[in-house]
Amino acid sequence: MPTMPQLMKERPKLRYIFTGGKGGVGKTVSAAGLAYQYAANGEKVLLASLNPVHSLSSLFGQDLAGGKVRPVEGTKGVYAVEVETTEVVQKYRESIKGRVKEFLKWADIPLDAKPFIEIATTNPAFEESAMFDRMVDYILKEGEAYDRIIFDTAAVANAVRLIGLSKIYGLWLNRMIESRREALSLRVQLSFRKDKMTEEVKKDPLMADLISMNERFDKAKEVLVDPERTGFFFVTLPLGLPIAVVRRFIGMVGKFNIPVGGVIVNEVLRQEIAQMAGAGDYLANKYQEQLGYMKVLYRDLGPLVTSYIPLYPSEVTGIDMVARVSEDMMSYAPAFASSLASGA
Ligand SMILES: Nc1ncnc2c1ncn2[C@@H]1O[C@H](COP(=O)(O)OP(=O)(O)O)[C@@H](O)[C@H]1O
Ligand SMILES: [Mg+2]
């Protein structure tokens, strides 16, 4: 079981890092802790929030809203962006609109584009597709300027679904390209010479569009399934439900060949505090409960645990606390960790 420092050494090229898990378990806190750690080593790190509701501003205690990348004050090289969902969705809708209109014009179909655009842009997956597309931008283009990109993604299944979408898109796009090619070749056979085919294809805006979209998804997928460059960290609390969510997640990413970085266990009660004289039954019971769940976690996911973060007396806000999270992620080992690991 690699600890976080070991993992960082073993996988130095880990460039795209994701945090996933149930809502409220500490995904944003963990993402920030990792970003802080890599930056402390002298790197330039982009921390990108792709959530409908952002929390980077309140976490760092500074204004990071507005959809622009900004340096995080008080860190050596952390840059952060809170990607605006409405803005991304709007832009994506415009580009789809342009495509549909262009296609109808090119194909000489005298139909109103509106209903087509409505269907394409009001289905429930549209927002997710738009955000996925934005993430791909960071991976393939804007991320160039950074040593690492840490994506803080929306709660529960969202993150994995986003990536799963790329597989479905790939299949869909391939099918579209195929049928487009068939239609074209029929047209060419009827009215053109065969050697005009390439020229015809170039003139078909939908075909060109589909091919470039497909290339883009292929490139993104290549990155997302590469264990050298990509790692998905799952955050959990020592509690039943969040552990079940992580277990389910790990099964899902496995199906898509998405590489796991590790499991981060957050809000661990310190034994010395829980069993301190005068701590009372409440904390002692809570500690026993956590121990029970830690056994379950070890049984199911033990080899994947890379980090523990203790439960702090207050919520995590401001640079000093992010620095503390970062340090604890690298070094905190609760008392039970070694005995559980050795099977005692
Ligand atoms: N180890 C911890 N100790 C105390 N408070 C924590 C700890 N980890 C997270 N929190 C607090 O819990 C809340 C949820 O954390 P957050 O990272 O925003 O969760 P998520 O991104 O998974 O929804 C925040 O208010 C955060 O400050
Ligand atoms: Mg969050």
Tab-separated table of C-alpha atoms and ligand atoms in Angstrom:
chain	number	residue	atom	x	y	z
A	1	MET	CA	0.000	0.000	0.000
A	2	PRO	CA	1.797	3.163	-1.159
A	3	THR	CA	1.627	6.203	1.017
A	4	MET	CA	1.132	9.564	-0.659
A	5	PRO	CA	4.878	10.400	-0.721
A	6	GLN	CA	5.598	6.961	-2.235
A	7	LEU	CA	2.875	7.405	-4.807
A	8	MET	CA	4.200	10.817	-5.786
A	9	LYS	CA	7.611	9.280	-6.298
A	10	GLU	CA	6.355	6.187	-8.140
A	11	ARG	CA	4.068	8.115	-10.464
A	12	PRO	CA	5.924	11.380	-11.104
A	13	LYS	CA	4.152	12.029	-14.393
A	14	LEU	CA	0.696	11.929	-12.845
A	15	ARG	CA	-0.515	15.051	-14.586
A	16	TYR	CA	-4.305	14.820	-14.446
A	17	ILE	CA	-5.685	14.231	-10.994
A	18	PHE	CA	-9.352	13.876	-10.092
A	19	THR	CA	-11.086	13.677	-6.743
A	20	GLY	CA	-14.341	11.774	-6.452
A	21	GLY	CA	-16.662	10.573	-3.725
A	22	LYS	CA	-19.948	11.265	-2.011
A	23	GLY	CA	-21.029	14.881	-1.439
A	24	GLY	CA	-19.406	16.581	1.537
A	25	VAL	CA	-16.682	14.002	2.216
A	26	GLY	CA	-13.808	16.380	1.466
A	27	LYS	CA	-13.161	16.169	-2.280
A	28	THR	CA	-12.473	19.882	-2.550
A	29	VAL	CA	-10.354	19.907	0.595
A	30	SER	CA	-8.313	16.938	-0.699
A	31	ALA	CA	-7.916	18.444	-4.164
A	32	ALA	CA	-6.625	21.645	-2.594
A	33	GLY	CA	-4.302	19.709	-0.287
A	34	LEU	CA	-2.774	17.874	-3.244
A	35	ALA	CA	-2.450	21.069	-5.282
A	36	TYR	CA	-0.722	22.774	-2.367
A	37	GLN	CA	1.666	19.844	-1.954
A	38	TYR	CA	2.738	19.678	-5.596
A	39	ALA	CA	3.139	23.451	-5.701
A	40	ALA	CA	5.245	23.378	-2.538
A	41	ASN	CA	7.634	21.153	-4.511
A	42	GLY	CA	8.101	24.024	-6.947
A	43	GLU	CA	5.472	23.119	-9.518
A	44	LYS	CA	2.857	25.160	-11.298
A	45	VAL	CA	-0.492	23.539	-10.512
A	46	LEU	CA	-3.944	24.303	-11.867
A	47	LEU	CA	-6.838	23.524	-9.571
A	48	ALA	CA	-10.022	23.493	-11.670
A	49	SER	CA	-13.458	23.261	-10.097
A	50	LEU	CA	-16.073	21.854	-12.466
A	51	ASN	CA	-18.926	21.877	-9.983
A	52	PRO	CA	-22.265	23.610	-10.471
A	53	VAL	CA	-21.694	25.048	-6.984
A	54	HIS	CA	-18.134	26.094	-6.262
A	55	SER	CA	-16.275	26.069	-2.983
A	56	LEU	CA	-12.689	27.018	-3.850
A	57	SER	CA	-13.259	30.683	-2.956
A	58	SER	CA	-14.535	29.894	0.523
A	59	LEU	CA	-11.916	27.192	1.022
A	60	PHE	CA	-8.991	29.499	0.262
A	61	GLY	CA	-10.722	32.521	1.756
A	62	GLN	CA	-10.255	34.601	-1.387
A	63	ASP	CA	-12.279	35.511	-4.432
A	64	LEU	CA	-11.627	32.947	-7.176
A	65	ALA	CA	-15.002	33.233	-8.919
A	66	GLY	CA	-15.655	34.422	-12.441
A	67	GLY	CA	-14.396	31.557	-14.570
A	68	LYS	CA	-10.860	32.937	-14.981
A	69	VAL	CA	-7.684	31.229	-13.812
A	70	ARG	CA	-6.156	33.171	-10.917
A	71	PRO	CA	-3.093	32.651	-8.769
A	72	VAL	CA	-3.993	31.631	-5.224
A	73	GLU	CA	-2.461	34.148	-2.850
A	74	GLY	CA	-0.312	32.675	-0.133
A	75	THR	CA	0.757	29.631	-2.174
A	76	LYS	CA	3.897	29.128	-4.202
A	77	GLY	CA	2.344	28.003	-7.463
A	78	VAL	CA	-1.323	27.108	-7.124
A	79	TYR	CA	-3.623	28.575	-9.758
A	80	ALA	CA	-7.344	28.107	-9.446
A	81	VAL	CA	-10.434	28.439	-11.590
A	82	GLU	CA	-14.094	28.018	-10.836
A	83	VAL	CA	-15.561	27.061	-14.191
A	84	GLU	CA	-18.929	28.764	-14.685
A	85	THR	CA	-21.490	26.149	-15.712
A	86	THR	CA	-23.962	28.628	-17.213
A	87	GLU	CA	-21.256	30.253	-19.314
A	88	VAL	CA	-19.961	26.904	-20.562
A	89	VAL	CA	-23.456	25.632	-21.348
A	90	GLN	CA	-24.300	28.852	-23.208
A	91	LYS	CA	-21.168	28.661	-25.369
A	92	TYR	CA	-21.712	25.003	-26.098
A	93	ARG	CA	-25.312	25.685	-27.096
A	94	GLU	CA	-24.124	28.387	-29.513
A	95	SER	CA	-21.622	26.056	-31.153
A	96	ILE	CA	-24.218	23.291	-31.562
A	97	LYS	CA	-26.619	25.845	-33.020
A	98	GLY	CA	-24.007	26.911	-35.558
A	99	ARG	CA	-23.365	23.323	-36.540
A	100	VAL	CA	-27.018	22.434	-37.050
A	101	LYS	CA	-27.669	25.573	-39.115
A	102	GLU	CA	-24.590	25.046	-41.236
A	103	PHE	CA	-25.558	21.468	-41.877
A	104	LEU	CA	-29.146	22.244	-42.912
A	105	LYS	CA	-27.827	24.916	-45.279
A	106	TRP	CA	-25.181	22.645	-46.755
A	107	ALA	CA	-27.593	19.740	-47.199
A	108	ASP	CA	-30.082	22.158	-48.762
A	109	ILE	CA	-32.800	21.142	-46.339
A	110	PRO	CA	-35.355	23.951	-46.137
A	111	LEU	CA	-36.314	23.342	-42.530
A	112	ASP	CA	-36.384	25.537	-39.466
A	113	ALA	CA	-33.281	24.777	-37.401
A	114	LYS	CA	-34.965	25.648	-34.095
A	115	PRO	CA	-36.606	22.305	-33.217
A	116	PHE	CA	-33.366	20.444	-33.990
A	117	ILE	CA	-31.412	22.783	-31.764
A	118	GLU	CA	-34.011	22.419	-29.015
A	119	ILE	CA	-33.729	18.634	-29.082
A	120	ALA	CA	-29.951	18.725	-29.104
A	121	THR	CA	-29.535	21.214	-26.294
A	122	THR	CA	-32.369	20.609	-23.838
A	123	ASN	CA	-31.799	16.959	-23.034
A	124	PRO	CA	-30.626	16.270	-19.480
A	125	ALA	CA	-27.156	15.131	-20.530
A	126	PHE	CA	-26.433	18.424	-22.257
A	127	GLU	CA	-24.977	20.198	-19.238
A	128	GLU	CA	-22.742	17.231	-18.527
A	129	SER	CA	-21.616	17.059	-22.144
A	130	ALA	CA	-20.815	20.761	-22.059
A	131	MET	CA	-18.772	20.424	-18.859
A	132	PHE	CA	-17.009	17.367	-20.187
A	133	ASP	CA	-16.095	19.293	-23.293
A	134	ARG	CA	-14.725	22.100	-21.140
A	135	MET	CA	-12.641	19.625	-19.162
A	136	VAL	CA	-11.234	18.227	-22.397
A	137	ASP	CA	-10.168	21.776	-23.295
A	138	TYR	CA	-8.107	21.947	-20.113
A	139	ILE	CA	-6.590	18.548	-20.789
A	140	LEU	CA	-5.738	19.087	-24.449
A	141	LYS	CA	-5.093	22.837	-24.628
A	142	GLU	CA	-5.092	25.163	-21.655
A	143	GLY	CA	-3.340	22.689	-19.387
A	144	GLU	CA	-0.096	22.930	-21.356
A	145	ALA	CA	1.112	25.791	-19.181
A	146	TYR	CA	0.865	23.741	-15.960
A	147	ASP	CA	2.841	20.875	-14.512
A	148	ARG	CA	-0.361	19.330	-13.140
A	149	ILE	CA	-4.082	19.827	-13.300
A	150	ILE	CA	-6.243	18.806	-10.397
A	151	PHE	CA	-9.929	18.584	-11.218
A	152	ASP	CA	-12.402	19.094	-8.440
A	153	THR	CA	-15.487	17.478	-9.924
A	154	ALA	CA	-19.150	17.338	-8.907
A	155	ALA	CA	-20.449	14.980	-6.248
A	156	VAL	CA	-20.978	11.241	-6.597
A	157	ALA	CA	-21.389	9.632	-10.013
A	158	ASN	CA	-20.914	12.799	-12.028
A	159	ALA	CA	-17.187	12.560	-12.465
A	160	VAL	CA	-17.193	8.956	-13.562
A	161	ARG	CA	-20.176	9.506	-15.818
A	162	LEU	CA	-18.348	12.357	-17.488
A	163	ILE	CA	-15.597	9.999	-18.452
A	164	GLY	CA	-17.978	7.188	-19.287
A	165	LEU	CA	-19.633	9.613	-21.681
A	166	SER	CA	-16.487	9.782	-23.768
A	167	LYS	CA	-16.779	6.083	-24.487
A	168	ILE	CA	-20.398	6.415	-25.529
A	169	TYR	CA	-19.595	9.479	-27.605
A	170	GLY	CA	-16.827	7.607	-29.334
A	171	LEU	CA	-19.211	4.848	-30.373
A	172	TRP	CA	-21.855	7.327	-31.421
A	173	LEU	CA	-19.435	9.465	-33.397
A	174	ASN	CA	-17.989	6.488	-35.201
A	175	ARG	CA	-21.448	5.374	-36.192
A	176	MET	CA	-22.313	8.877	-37.405
A	177	ILE	CA	-19.147	9.115	-39.448
A	178	GLU	CA	-19.819	5.731	-40.978
A	179	SER	CA	-23.350	6.534	-42.055
A	180	ARG	CA	-22.246	9.927	-43.319
A	181	ARG	CA	-19.579	8.248	-45.413
A	182	GLU	CA	-22.134	5.818	-46.819
A	183	ALA	CA	-24.490	8.610	-47.762
A	184	LEU	CA	-21.653	10.546	-49.344
A	185	SER	CA	-20.318	7.653	-51.318
A	186	LEU	CA	-23.792	7.018	-52.719
A	187	ARG	CA	-24.028	10.602	-53.804
A	188	VAL	CA	-20.554	10.468	-55.292
A	189	GLN	CA	-21.347	7.273	-57.151
A	190	LEU	CA	-24.406	8.819	-58.652
A	191	SER	CA	-23.042	12.116	-59.715
A	192	PHE	CA	-19.261	12.280	-59.356
A	193	ARG	CA	-16.213	10.315	-60.228
A	194	LYS	CA	-14.696	8.218	-57.433
A	195	ASP	CA	-11.572	10.360	-57.276
A	196	LYS	CA	-13.743	13.293	-56.323
A	197	MET	CA	-14.657	11.592	-53.041
A	198	THR	CA	-11.939	13.195	-50.916
A	199	GLU	CA	-12.836	16.603	-52.228
A	200	GLU	CA	-16.502	15.959	-51.518
A	201	VAL	CA	-15.720	14.857	-47.980
A	202	LYS	CA	-13.791	18.051	-47.385
A	203	LYS	CA	-16.776	20.086	-48.473
A	204	ASP	CA	-19.097	18.332	-46.060
A	205	PRO	CA	-19.046	20.450	-42.895
A	206	LEU	CA	-20.787	17.847	-40.776
A	207	MET	CA	-18.279	15.187	-41.760
A	208	ALA	CA	-15.325	17.428	-41.009
A	209	ASP	CA	-16.918	18.332	-37.700
A	210	LEU	CA	-17.591	14.742	-36.735
A	211	ILE	CA	-14.067	13.704	-37.605
A	212	SER	CA	-12.488	16.480	-35.560
A	213	MET	CA	-14.803	15.786	-32.600
A	214	ASN	CA	-13.910	12.146	-32.775
A	215	GLU	CA	-10.182	12.881	-32.839
A	216	ARG	CA	-10.639	15.118	-29.825
A	217	PHE	CA	-12.440	12.435	-27.844
A	218	ASP	CA	-9.887	9.841	-28.823
A	219	LYS	CA	-7.097	12.069	-27.560
A	220	ALA	CA	-8.929	12.782	-24.316
A	221	LYS	CA	-9.720	9.119	-23.781
A	222	GLU	CA	-6.103	8.209	-24.384
A	223	VAL	CA	-5.123	10.557	-21.551
A	224	LEU	CA	-7.911	9.448	-19.225
A	225	VAL	CA	-7.029	5.759	-19.346
A	226	ASP	CA	-3.286	6.262	-19.035
A	227	PRO	CA	-2.172	5.281	-15.498
A	228	GLU	CA	1.091	7.139	-15.935
A	229	ARG	CA	-0.609	10.469	-16.516
A	230	THR	CA	-4.000	10.110	-14.860
A	231	GLY	CA	-5.153	9.186	-11.380
A	232	PHE	CA	-8.537	9.230	-9.756
A	233	PHE	CA	-8.498	9.716	-5.986
A	234	PHE	CA	-11.546	8.670	-4.017
A	235	VAL	CA	-12.307	10.413	-0.793
A	236	THR	CA	-14.254	8.753	1.985
A	237	LEU	CA	-15.038	9.117	5.656
A	238	PRO	CA	-14.735	6.138	7.982
A	239	LEU	CA	-18.500	5.589	7.639
A	240	GLY	CA	-20.711	3.051	5.875
A	241	LEU	CA	-22.335	5.074	3.147
A	242	PRO	CA	-19.320	6.966	1.780
A	243	ILE	CA	-17.307	3.727	1.784
A	244	ALA	CA	-20.067	2.024	-0.232
A	245	VAL	CA	-20.006	4.918	-2.696
A	246	VAL	CA	-16.241	4.619	-3.158
A	247	ARG	CA	-16.485	0.864	-3.595
A	248	ARG	CA	-19.104	1.336	-6.286
A	249	PHE	CA	-17.013	4.042	-7.933
A	250	ILE	CA	-13.922	1.892	-8.071
A	251	GLY	CA	-15.960	-0.811	-9.786
A	252	MET	CA	-17.226	1.733	-12.306
A	253	VAL	CA	-13.858	3.236	-13.183
A	254	GLY	CA	-12.471	-0.263	-13.532
A	255	LYS	CA	-14.991	-0.938	-16.281
A	256	PHE	CA	-13.814	2.114	-18.183
A	257	ASN	CA	-10.132	1.389	-17.543
A	258	ILE	CA	-9.785	4.631	-15.670
A	259	PRO	CA	-6.762	4.427	-13.389
A	260	VAL	CA	-7.209	4.819	-9.640
A	261	GLY	CA	-4.719	7.022	-7.816
A	262	GLY	CA	-5.760	6.003	-4.342
A	263	VAL	CA	-8.263	6.299	-1.530
A	264	ILE	CA	-8.114	9.215	0.909
A	265	VAL	CA	-9.718	8.682	4.301
A	266	ASN	CA	-10.906	11.991	5.720
A	267	GLU	CA	-12.132	13.158	9.127
A	268	VAL	CA	-10.348	10.478	11.083
A	269	LEU	CA	-10.753	10.918	14.849
A	270	ARG	CA	-7.402	10.969	16.568
A	271	GLN	CA	-7.151	8.187	19.125
A	272	GLU	CA	-5.297	10.333	21.617
A	273	ILE	CA	-8.164	12.850	21.537
A	274	ALA	CA	-11.028	10.347	21.502
A	275	GLN	CA	-9.605	8.369	24.412
A	276	MET	CA	-8.185	11.281	26.343
A	277	ALA	CA	-9.210	11.471	30.009
A	278	GLY	CA	-12.474	13.368	30.245
A	279	ALA	CA	-13.306	13.002	26.542
A	280	GLY	CA	-16.442	11.153	27.513
A	281	ASP	CA	-18.492	8.310	26.058
A	282	TYR	CA	-19.605	10.272	23.059
A	283	LEU	CA	-16.132	10.541	21.518
A	284	ALA	CA	-15.107	7.085	22.702
A	285	ASN	CA	-18.151	5.561	20.987
A	286	LYS	CA	-17.553	7.580	17.850
A	287	TYR	CA	-13.973	6.329	17.794
A	288	GLN	CA	-15.084	2.702	18.125
A	289	GLU	CA	-17.567	3.235	15.314
A	290	GLN	CA	-14.826	4.631	13.038
A	291	LEU	CA	-12.594	1.668	13.917
A	292	GLY	CA	-15.348	-0.723	12.845
A	293	TYR	CA	-15.736	1.019	9.504
A	294	MET	CA	-11.978	1.179	9.038
A	295	LYS	CA	-11.937	-2.621	9.235
A	296	VAL	CA	-14.525	-2.778	6.451
A	297	LEU	CA	-12.516	-0.293	4.418
A	298	TYR	CA	-9.330	-2.294	4.894
A	299	ARG	CA	-11.013	-5.534	3.969
A	300	ASP	CA	-12.389	-4.092	0.703
A	301	LEU	CA	-10.032	-1.324	-0.349
A	302	GLY	CA	-7.060	-1.563	1.985
A	303	PRO	CA	-4.297	-1.670	-0.623
A	304	LEU	CA	-5.598	1.538	-2.193
A	305	VAL	CA	-5.443	3.800	0.856
A	306	THR	CA	-2.778	6.462	0.335
A	307	SER	CA	-3.706	9.152	2.863
A	308	TYR	CA	-5.485	9.944	6.082
A	309	ILE	CA	-6.705	13.350	7.106
A	310	PRO	CA	-7.645	13.898	10.751
A	311	LEU	CA	-10.905	15.513	11.798
A	312	TYR	CA	-10.006	19.099	12.674
A	313	PRO	CA	-11.697	21.091	15.404
A	314	SER	CA	-13.117	23.424	12.742
A	315	GLU	CA	-13.907	23.340	9.039
A	316	VAL	CA	-11.074	23.892	6.559
A	317	THR	CA	-10.748	27.539	5.540
A	318	GLY	CA	-7.766	29.656	4.626
A	319	ILE	CA	-4.282	28.883	3.377
A	320	ASP	CA	-2.890	27.839	6.746
A	321	MET	CA	-5.451	25.071	7.056
A	322	VAL	CA	-4.980	23.948	3.459
A	323	ALA	CA	-1.255	23.725	4.225
A	324	ARG	CA	-2.057	21.596	7.252
A	325	VAL	CA	-4.286	19.270	5.201
A	326	SER	CA	-1.499	18.976	2.669
A	327	GLU	CA	1.026	18.066	5.340
A	328	ASP	CA	-1.316	15.566	6.995
A	329	MET	CA	-2.072	13.922	3.655
A	330	MET	CA	1.629	13.302	3.307
A	331	SER	CA	2.402	12.094	6.788
A	332	TYR	CA	-0.503	11.440	9.150
A	333	ALA	CA	-0.829	7.773	10.069
A	334	PRO	CA	-3.543	7.014	12.612
A	335	ALA	CA	-2.787	4.581	15.411
A	336	PHE	CA	-5.006	1.850	13.955
A	337	ALA	CA	-3.418	1.975	10.478
A	338	SER	CA	-0.421	-0.220	11.197
A	339	SER	CA	-2.338	-2.837	13.198
A	340	LEU	CA	-5.059	-3.099	10.537
A	341	ALA	CA	-2.471	-3.322	7.772
A	342	SER	CA	-0.724	-6.192	9.517
A	343	GLY	CA	-4.079	-7.940	9.936
A	344	ALA	CA	-4.143	-7.685	13.735
B	1	LIG	N1	-10.782	16.819	8.019
B	1	LIG	C1	-11.708	17.753	8.184
B	1	LIG	N2	-11.896	18.330	9.392
B	1	LIG	C2	-12.848	19.266	9.560
B	1	LIG	N3	-13.654	19.726	8.578
B	1	LIG	C3	-13.514	19.186	7.352
B	1	LIG	C4	-12.530	18.180	7.089
B	1	LIG	N4	-12.615	17.842	5.781
B	1	LIG	C5	-13.601	18.592	5.244
B	1	LIG	N5	-14.138	19.408	6.173
B	1	LIG	C6	-15.242	20.353	5.981
B	1	LIG	O1	-16.347	19.633	5.454
B	1	LIG	C7	-17.033	20.360	4.472
B	1	LIG	C8	-17.078	19.565	3.170
B	1	LIG	O2	-15.777	19.454	2.619
B	1	LIG	P1	-15.567	19.578	1.034
B	1	LIG	O3	-14.132	19.373	0.712
B	1	LIG	O4	-16.171	20.832	0.540
B	1	LIG	O5	-16.436	18.331	0.560
B	1	LIG	P2	-16.844	17.917	-0.929
B	1	LIG	O6	-15.998	18.702	-1.872
B	1	LIG	O7	-16.573	16.440	-0.999
B	1	LIG	O8	-18.301	18.206	-1.053
B	1	LIG	C9	-16.311	21.681	4.347
B	1	LIG	O9	-16.964	22.632	5.117
B	1	LIG	C10	-14.928	21.378	4.915
B	1	LIG	O10	-14.302	22.518	5.466
B	2	MG	MG	-16.550	20.047	-3.358
